[in-house]
């Protein structure tokens, strides 16, 4: 047990910070240009290749696929620093966190050759086609179908709440190849080009400022068998494996903690920092952010040691949601009307979304109850 | 709650206050631990003398047929004075005897309940049946003109001071669940009754009542065999307007405020913000109480309103206690201070009289019309 | 970063568990030894070296913190936080007797009457006092732990700045004891909800119960790691306050929830739950309680940094 950083880790952090100071553009951080906006996504194709050139895009990948066999910690530290600055990798954080690794683990040699170099190079965008109107938390009831037709599959159905669909080159799609009764056993993964005939994208009018959500429609979209990742009907296991760590893939606590520090600055400038009521609320938020950080680190530590994914990942995710919510709430309480259209206000909306993304907060609590507390399922 | 009540009702409130002046020594009823039942007895007698234990009873049974508002005002003032809670006998027990008892039972029990003389305790919970009363296992077996009753009732308040227990007992088999239940009015001085105190964290006591082949005459059965669940259901609404009266919260708040002033915390912004929240909370529970009264007056069962009232009231009582502890003064540690007292008197509130979970379920089903999870 | 205990740490904890099985636990907490100060447990811990891990070769403050957690969890009736963490951090030799910690003379102190030494925060300095019986006023305690007020005389200062060090380690001790006590109360509660059936199902199978206990688990786990981190880092002002702030907030929440799901059973003195929760309440009130811990964190993070 120890809680310190190695010299290498500290140096890496410093180097990334310097790099970010010198490379982010002037418009960075202005309203409406955050993660999920078109400008942000497009910029990632400029930014990620620079990271790649420094060996910072896929350091944790195997060498043969453009990585450096690096430690999970190195990639995680990169993730913290980048997320703190608004995630300039844009949608590509998904590419490097789990889409690429899924292709490495489950793809054919030709799929690896086709997709991985571009991901490692930093100029390709993916979106994730999971949720459907009737399959949100209950993903096993998804209905989008992929039917065999000769050597091809024909895909029909609808996906929803899809981020980055407006800019993506490919979709990592879950579709039903078995019957509905097969539930999770009848699902396969397809790597579908977004410019395939029959793919249609509609933006959803939503309250996440600048971050666009989409509906994706598939009408007789024809893909070759080679677009299927892994075995037919093995999609569920692929996704579970690929996303095992994604619940803590975004270090959300560090931005919440940064927002708190900025809130403290605001409070100081406005003579509110000496108000004990303000201090009390802010400290409550700070303690939760710190707890979330350590609980996420525990998961990274397990990953670094190659132990199997434990239920600690749910504890860590739930802790992040609690921290983000606390900061979102108290920010509004402390700033009052000054919070309108401020980053604190966005933090509030982010905290609402945090409880829904990557498995709802309630699902995390269910899993904790069952796996950690050993309480029986109804 | 000013402005909500008629001139007659306010007049009644003044009478209650005048009476309470004579019983100031009872202030802190909940603080008298195992002794509370004895100490409050003279006050119950005084209420009985004035006919105030039977305000809502039918006239033919010696009542006044007054609206629920009068009972509410009475127990709200009693709560503010921390003098007494409604005696169990005059509420659910009396109502069930009036509704289901024989003429002989009316004669035998009602006059002494009305006068404040008779004390009952409620024999509902058992070790295996807390929130789930359909699981009651205490059994009564008919043997000629008597029943032999065997089983165990737990968490029974006041059993050590009561003469009778209003007991829910199984007369059918266990699988009959709600159908095989029957009420008995069992004399606690009968052979075979053992009462064992359970000391509680609040300094008071609950009791285990062991019934070992207790012989109970058929004439002490309330209603017919199998009527138990229906009587229980009816009883739940009898005291809905006095189950959680806001006067007690108003008093908690006033005590905290006085204490905060006495220890010079009143200028602390955190303390002030908390007090403001709590003051709004007290107003909120008062408003819920008035809404509940209005619903009952209009003839509704008001199941959801009752649950709102209990849930919000019991939660606030704990928030009040918690706030005082959070202010972090030494008083939290010292027995007998207002801060320590508030904690002690609030710990049972979200469990006794129907847990908060049951209240939330009721609200979800009745008011929000959400489906039951089965 | 490494969240796995080392072999040495496992060894310490295993040995401690064996010792506590003999000298602590629920049954003992109800006896005379457990109701007052448990001199036997104190002696056993000292002789086995558990009170001198803070400065020991091959061990340190983290190991001492782990000991505090475990002793609290097993209801050891000793001044474990003060003697294993705070005293050693201020250079008090491990062979001295039980230590009472004082920040406000008005506040009743745990084991005030049984302690031999008092460490007192006086402005910028911590003061050391050897306690005489005539400076002690015993206060009635329903918490399962004796309380007394102290008005100590004839002490000496431990030097400028020593009070900051004392407060920081005291906060780590509060966090560690709270974590230990919460762990004990929570474990018993889980056993209860797994076994207790109402309406033909265990109450632990109700989602409303599961979600609340799962949140408690998250907060408890977070408190545990913050306490350990603070000890490992040597009790910096900010990290110590963060550990105490979260542990105390969690304790207030968890105490409420474990009693609620245990129902009336948990309010009786014959059931064991109160052995943990009543002690826990005392710990949460130290150093001005939740507000005190949070203010200390805010000061450390956002106010002191500018000066």
CSV table of C-alpha atoms in Angstrom, one decimal, chain A residues 26-324:
chain,number,residue,atom,x,y,z
A,26,UNK,CA,-7.1,30.5,-28.8
A,27,UNK,CA,-10.8,29.5,-29.1
A,28,UNK,CA,-10.3,26.6,-26.7
A,29,UNK,CA,-12.8,26.7,-23.8
A,30,UNK,CA,-15.1,29.2,-25.3
A,31,UNK,CA,-18.8,28.5,-25.0
A,32,UNK,CA,-20.3,25.9,-27.4
A,33,UNK,CA,-17.0,24.4,-28.4
A,34,UNK,CA,-16.7,21.7,-25.8
A,35,UNK,CA,-16.7,17.9,-26.1
A,36,UNK,CA,-19.4,16.8,-28.4
A,37,UNK,CA,-19.5,20.0,-30.5
A,38,UNK,CA,-18.5,19.7,-34.2
A,39,UNK,CA,-15.6,22.2,-33.8
A,40,UNK,CA,-14.2,20.2,-30.9
A,41,UNK,CA,-14.5,16.9,-32.8
A,42,UNK,CA,-12.9,18.2,-35.9
A,43,UNK,CA,-10.1,19.8,-33.9
A,44,UNK,CA,-9.3,16.3,-32.5
A,45,UNK,CA,-8.1,15.3,-35.9
A,46,UNK,CA,-5.5,18.0,-35.7
A,47,UNK,CA,-4.6,17.4,-32.1
A,48,UNK,CA,-4.5,13.7,-31.8
A,49,UNK,CA,-1.8,13.2,-34.4
A,50,UNK,CA,0.4,15.6,-32.4
A,51,UNK,CA,-0.2,13.4,-29.4
A,52,UNK,CA,0.6,10.3,-31.5
A,53,UNK,CA,3.8,11.9,-32.6
A,54,UNK,CA,4.9,12.1,-29.0
A,55,UNK,CA,3.8,8.6,-28.3
A,56,UNK,CA,1.0,9.8,-26.1
A,57,UNK,CA,-2.0,8.6,-28.0
A,58,UNK,CA,-1.8,4.9,-27.6
A,59,UNK,CA,1.1,4.3,-25.2
A,60,UNK,CA,-0.7,1.4,-23.5
A,61,UNK,CA,-1.3,-0.6,-26.8
A,62,UNK,CA,1.0,-3.4,-27.9
A,63,UNK,CA,4.0,-2.3,-30.0
A,64,UNK,CA,2.9,-4.2,-33.0
A,65,UNK,CA,-0.3,-2.1,-33.3
A,66,UNK,CA,1.3,1.3,-32.8
A,67,UNK,CA,1.7,1.3,-29.1
A,68,UNK,CA,4.6,1.2,-26.6
A,69,UNK,CA,3.5,-1.6,-24.3
A,70,UNK,CA,3.1,1.1,-21.6
A,71,UNK,CA,1.6,0.9,-18.2
A,72,UNK,CA,-2.1,1.5,-17.7
A,73,UNK,CA,-1.0,4.3,-15.3
A,74,UNK,CA,0.7,6.2,-18.0
A,75,UNK,CA,-2.4,6.2,-20.2
A,76,UNK,CA,-4.5,7.1,-17.2
A,77,UNK,CA,-2.4,10.1,-16.2
A,78,UNK,CA,-2.7,11.3,-19.8
A,79,UNK,CA,-6.4,10.9,-19.5
A,80,UNK,CA,-6.6,12.9,-16.3
A,81,UNK,CA,-4.6,15.8,-17.7
A,82,UNK,CA,-6.5,15.8,-21.0
A,83,UNK,CA,-9.9,15.6,-19.4
A,84,UNK,CA,-8.9,18.5,-17.1
A,85,UNK,CA,-8.3,20.6,-20.2
A,86,UNK,CA,-11.6,19.7,-21.9
A,87,UNK,CA,-10.5,16.4,-23.6
A,88,UNK,CA,-8.9,17.6,-26.8
A,89,UNK,CA,-8.9,14.0,-28.1
A,90,UNK,CA,-12.6,14.6,-28.6
A,91,UNK,CA,-14.4,11.3,-29.6
A,92,UNK,CA,-11.0,9.7,-30.1
A,93,UNK,CA,-10.8,9.0,-26.3
A,94,UNK,CA,-13.1,6.1,-27.1
A,95,UNK,CA,-10.9,4.9,-29.9
A,96,UNK,CA,-7.9,4.6,-27.7
A,97,UNK,CA,-9.6,3.5,-24.5
A,98,UNK,CA,-11.7,0.7,-25.8
A,99,UNK,CA,-12.6,0.5,-29.5
A,100,UNK,CA,-9.0,-0.1,-30.6
A,101,UNK,CA,-8.3,-2.6,-27.8
A,102,UNK,CA,-11.6,-4.4,-28.7
A,103,UNK,CA,-10.3,-4.8,-32.3
A,104,UNK,CA,-6.9,-5.9,-31.1
A,105,UNK,CA,-8.6,-8.5,-28.9
A,106,UNK,CA,-11.3,-9.8,-31.1
A,107,UNK,CA,-10.5,-8.6,-34.7
A,108,UNK,CA,-9.1,-10.6,-37.6
A,109,UNK,CA,-5.7,-9.8,-38.9
A,110,UNK,CA,-7.2,-8.0,-41.8
A,111,UNK,CA,-9.5,-6.0,-39.5
A,112,UNK,CA,-6.6,-5.0,-37.3
A,113,UNK,CA,-4.7,-3.8,-40.4
A,114,UNK,CA,-7.6,-1.9,-41.7
A,115,UNK,CA,-8.6,0.0,-38.5
A,116,UNK,CA,-5.8,0.2,-36.1
A,117,UNK,CA,-3.2,2.3,-38.0
A,118,UNK,CA,-5.7,5.1,-38.4
A,119,UNK,CA,-6.8,5.0,-34.8
A,120,UNK,CA,-3.2,5.1,-33.7
A,121,UNK,CA,-2.5,7.9,-36.1
A,122,UNK,CA,-5.3,10.0,-34.6
A,123,UNK,CA,-7.4,11.1,-37.6
A,124,UNK,CA,-10.4,8.8,-37.5
A,125,UNK,CA,-13.6,9.3,-35.5
A,126,UNK,CA,-15.9,6.6,-34.2
A,127,UNK,CA,-19.3,6.6,-32.5
A,128,UNK,CA,-20.9,3.9,-30.4
A,129,UNK,CA,-24.3,2.5,-31.5
A,130,UNK,CA,-25.7,0.8,-28.4
A,131,UNK,CA,-28.9,2.4,-26.9
A,132,UNK,CA,-32.2,2.1,-28.6
A,133,UNK,CA,-35.6,3.7,-27.9
A,134,UNK,CA,-36.8,0.5,-26.2
A,135,UNK,CA,-33.4,-0.6,-24.9
A,136,UNK,CA,-31.6,1.8,-22.6
A,137,UNK,CA,-30.6,0.3,-19.3
A,138,UNK,CA,-32.0,-3.0,-20.6
A,139,UNK,CA,-29.6,-3.3,-23.5
A,140,UNK,CA,-30.3,-7.1,-23.9
A,141,UNK,CA,-33.6,-6.2,-25.4
A,142,UNK,CA,-32.2,-4.3,-28.3
A,143,UNK,CA,-34.1,-4.7,-31.6
A,144,UNK,CA,-31.8,-3.5,-34.4
A,145,UNK,CA,-31.4,-6.5,-36.6
A,146,UNK,CA,-28.6,-7.7,-38.9
A,147,UNK,CA,-29.8,-10.5,-41.2
A,148,UNK,CA,-27.7,-12.7,-43.3
A,149,UNK,CA,-28.1,-12.3,-47.0
A,150,UNK,CA,-25.6,-14.3,-48.9
A,151,UNK,CA,-22.1,-13.1,-47.9
A,152,UNK,CA,-23.5,-9.9,-46.5
A,153,UNK,CA,-25.5,-8.7,-43.5
A,154,UNK,CA,-28.5,-6.4,-44.0
A,155,UNK,CA,-29.0,-4.0,-41.0
A,156,UNK,CA,-32.3,-2.4,-40.1
A,157,UNK,CA,-33.2,-0.5,-36.9
A,158,UNK,CA,-32.7,2.6,-34.8
A,159,UNK,CA,-30.1,3.8,-32.3
A,160,UNK,CA,-30.5,6.8,-30.0
A,161,UNK,CA,-28.5,9.1,-27.7
A,162,UNK,CA,-25.5,8.7,-29.9
A,163,UNK,CA,-22.8,11.2,-29.4
A,164,UNK,CA,-20.4,12.1,-32.3
A,165,UNK,CA,-22.6,10.5,-35.0
A,166,UNK,CA,-22.5,13.8,-36.9
A,167,UNK,CA,-18.8,13.5,-37.4
A,168,UNK,CA,-18.0,9.9,-37.1
A,169,UNK,CA,-16.4,7.8,-39.9
A,170,UNK,CA,-17.5,4.5,-38.3
A,171,UNK,CA,-20.0,3.2,-35.9
A,172,UNK,CA,-19.2,0.4,-33.3
A,173,UNK,CA,-22.7,-1.1,-33.6
A,174,UNK,CA,-24.6,-3.7,-31.6
A,175,UNK,CA,-27.2,-5.5,-33.6
A,176,UNK,CA,-29.3,-8.6,-33.2
A,177,UNK,CA,-28.3,-11.7,-35.2
A,178,UNK,CA,-30.3,-14.1,-33.1
A,179,UNK,CA,-33.9,-14.0,-31.9
A,180,UNK,CA,-35.3,-11.5,-29.5
A,181,UNK,CA,-35.8,-14.3,-27.0
A,182,UNK,CA,-32.1,-15.0,-27.1
A,183,UNK,CA,-31.7,-11.7,-25.2
A,184,UNK,CA,-27.9,-11.0,-24.8
A,185,UNK,CA,-26.9,-14.2,-26.4
A,186,UNK,CA,-28.2,-13.1,-29.8
A,187,UNK,CA,-26.2,-10.0,-30.3
A,188,UNK,CA,-23.2,-9.3,-32.6
A,189,UNK,CA,-20.8,-6.3,-33.1
A,190,UNK,CA,-20.5,-4.7,-36.5
A,191,UNK,CA,-18.0,-2.0,-37.6
A,192,UNK,CA,-20.1,0.0,-39.9
A,193,UNK,CA,-18.9,2.9,-42.1
A,194,UNK,CA,-21.1,5.9,-41.5
A,195,UNK,CA,-21.2,6.7,-45.2
A,196,UNK,CA,-22.8,3.3,-46.1
A,197,UNK,CA,-26.1,3.8,-48.0
A,198,UNK,CA,-29.1,3.6,-45.7
A,199,UNK,CA,-27.4,5.2,-42.6
A,200,UNK,CA,-29.2,8.4,-41.6
A,201,UNK,CA,-28.3,10.7,-38.7
A,202,UNK,CA,-30.7,13.1,-37.0
A,203,UNK,CA,-29.6,15.5,-34.2
A,204,UNK,CA,-31.7,15.5,-31.1
A,205,UNK,CA,-32.5,18.8,-29.5
A,206,UNK,CA,-31.1,18.4,-26.0
A,207,UNK,CA,-30.0,20.5,-23.0
A,208,UNK,CA,-26.3,19.5,-23.0
A,209,UNK,CA,-24.8,22.7,-24.1
A,210,UNK,CA,-22.8,22.3,-27.3
A,211,UNK,CA,-22.8,18.5,-26.9
A,212,UNK,CA,-25.0,17.0,-29.7
A,213,UNK,CA,-26.9,13.7,-29.3
A,214,UNK,CA,-28.3,11.9,-32.3
A,215,UNK,CA,-30.7,9.3,-33.5
A,216,UNK,CA,-29.2,6.8,-36.0
A,217,UNK,CA,-31.4,5.1,-38.5
A,218,UNK,CA,-30.4,2.0,-40.4
A,219,UNK,CA,-32.5,1.1,-43.5
A,220,UNK,CA,-31.3,-1.9,-45.4
A,221,UNK,CA,-27.7,-1.1,-44.7
A,222,UNK,CA,-25.6,-3.8,-46.4
A,223,UNK,CA,-22.2,-4.7,-44.9
A,224,UNK,CA,-20.0,-7.6,-45.8
A,225,UNK,CA,-19.4,-10.4,-43.3
A,226,UNK,CA,-15.9,-9.0,-42.7
A,227,UNK,CA,-17.6,-6.0,-40.9
A,228,UNK,CA,-18.6,-8.3,-38.0
A,229,UNK,CA,-16.2,-8.2,-35.1
A,230,UNK,CA,-15.7,-11.5,-33.4
A,231,UNK,CA,-18.0,-14.5,-33.6
A,232,UNK,CA,-21.7,-14.2,-34.5
A,233,UNK,CA,-23.8,-13.8,-31.4
A,234,UNK,CA,-20.7,-13.1,-29.2
A,235,UNK,CA,-21.2,-9.4,-29.2
A,236,UNK,CA,-22.3,-9.2,-25.5
A,237,UNK,CA,-19.1,-10.7,-24.2
A,238,UNK,CA,-17.0,-8.5,-26.6
A,239,UNK,CA,-18.7,-5.3,-25.3
A,240,UNK,CA,-18.4,-6.4,-21.6
A,241,UNK,CA,-14.8,-7.1,-22.1
A,242,UNK,CA,-14.1,-4.0,-24.0
A,243,UNK,CA,-16.0,-1.7,-21.7
A,244,UNK,CA,-14.9,-3.3,-18.5
A,245,UNK,CA,-12.9,-0.3,-17.4
A,246,UNK,CA,-14.9,2.3,-19.3
A,247,UNK,CA,-17.0,3.1,-16.3
A,248,UNK,CA,-13.9,4.9,-15.0
A,249,UNK,CA,-12.6,5.7,-18.5
A,250,UNK,CA,-13.3,9.3,-18.0
A,251,UNK,CA,-11.7,10.7,-14.8
A,252,UNK,CA,-14.7,12.9,-14.1
A,253,UNK,CA,-13.7,13.8,-10.5
A,254,UNK,CA,-10.7,15.8,-11.6
A,255,UNK,CA,-12.8,18.3,-13.6
A,256,UNK,CA,-15.3,18.5,-10.7
A,257,UNK,CA,-12.3,19.2,-8.4
A,258,UNK,CA,-11.0,21.9,-10.8
A,259,UNK,CA,-14.5,23.5,-11.0
A,260,UNK,CA,-14.4,23.7,-7.2
A,261,UNK,CA,-11.0,25.4,-7.3
A,262,UNK,CA,-12.4,27.9,-9.8
A,263,UNK,CA,-15.5,28.4,-7.7
A,264,UNK,CA,-13.2,29.2,-4.8
A,265,UNK,CA,-11.4,31.8,-6.9
A,266,UNK,CA,-14.8,33.3,-7.8
A,267,UNK,CA,-15.8,33.3,-4.1
A,268,UNK,CA,-12.6,34.9,-3.1
A,269,UNK,CA,-12.9,37.7,-5.7
A,270,UNK,CA,-16.5,38.3,-4.6
A,271,UNK,CA,-15.8,38.3,-0.9
A,272,UNK,CA,-17.7,35.0,-0.3
A,273,UNK,CA,-14.8,32.7,0.5
A,274,UNK,CA,-14.7,33.7,4.1
A,275,UNK,CA,-18.4,32.8,4.5
A,276,UNK,CA,-18.3,29.7,6.7
A,277,UNK,CA,-21.4,28.4,5.0
A,278,UNK,CA,-19.6,28.6,1.6
A,279,UNK,CA,-16.6,26.9,3.0
A,280,UNK,CA,-18.6,24.1,4.5
A,281,UNK,CA,-20.4,23.3,1.3
A,282,UNK,CA,-17.3,23.4,-0.8
A,283,UNK,CA,-15.3,21.2,1.6
A,284,UNK,CA,-18.1,18.6,1.4
A,285,UNK,CA,-17.7,18.6,-2.4
A,286,UNK,CA,-13.9,18.5,-2.2
A,287,UNK,CA,-13.9,15.5,0.1
A,288,UNK,CA,-16.1,13.6,-2.3
A,289,UNK,CA,-13.9,14.4,-5.3
A,290,UNK,CA,-10.9,13.1,-3.4
A,291,UNK,CA,-12.6,9.9,-2.4
A,292,UNK,CA,-13.7,9.3,-6.0
A,293,UNK,CA,-10.1,9.9,-7.2
A,294,UNK,CA,-8.7,7.2,-4.8
A,295,UNK,CA,-11.5,4.8,-5.6
A,296,UNK,CA,-10.8,5.2,-9.3
A,297,UNK,CA,-7.0,4.8,-8.7
A,298,UNK,CA,-7.8,1.5,-7.0
A,299,UNK,CA,-9.3,0.3,-10.2
A,300,UNK,CA,-6.4,1.5,-12.3
A,301,UNK,CA,-4.1,-0.3,-9.8
A,302,UNK,CA,-6.0,-3.6,-10.3
A,303,UNK,CA,-5.8,-3.1,-14.1
A,304,UNK,CA,-2.1,-2.4,-13.9
A,305,UNK,CA,-1.7,-5.6,-12.0
A,306,UNK,CA,-3.7,-7.5,-14.5
A,307,UNK,CA,-6.1,-8.9,-11.9
A,308,UNK,CA,-9.6,-9.5,-13.2
A,309,UNK,CA,-12.1,-6.6,-13.3
A,310,UNK,CA,-13.6,-6.4,-9.8
A,311,UNK,CA,-16.8,-4.8,-8.6
A,312,UNK,CA,-14.6,-2.0,-7.3
A,313,UNK,CA,-15.3,-0.4,-10.7
A,314,UNK,CA,-18.9,0.1,-9.8
A,315,UNK,CA,-18.0,1.6,-6.5
A,316,UNK,CA,-15.6,4.0,-8.3
A,317,UNK,CA,-18.2,5.0,-10.8
A,318,UNK,CA,-20.8,5.7,-8.2
A,319,UNK,CA,-18.3,7.7,-6.2
A,320,UNK,CA,-17.6,9.9,-9.3
A,321,UNK,CA,-21.3,10.5,-9.8
A,322,UNK,CA,-21.7,11.5,-6.1
A,323,UNK,CA,-18.8,13.9,-6.4
A,324,UNK,CA,-20.0,15.5,-9.6
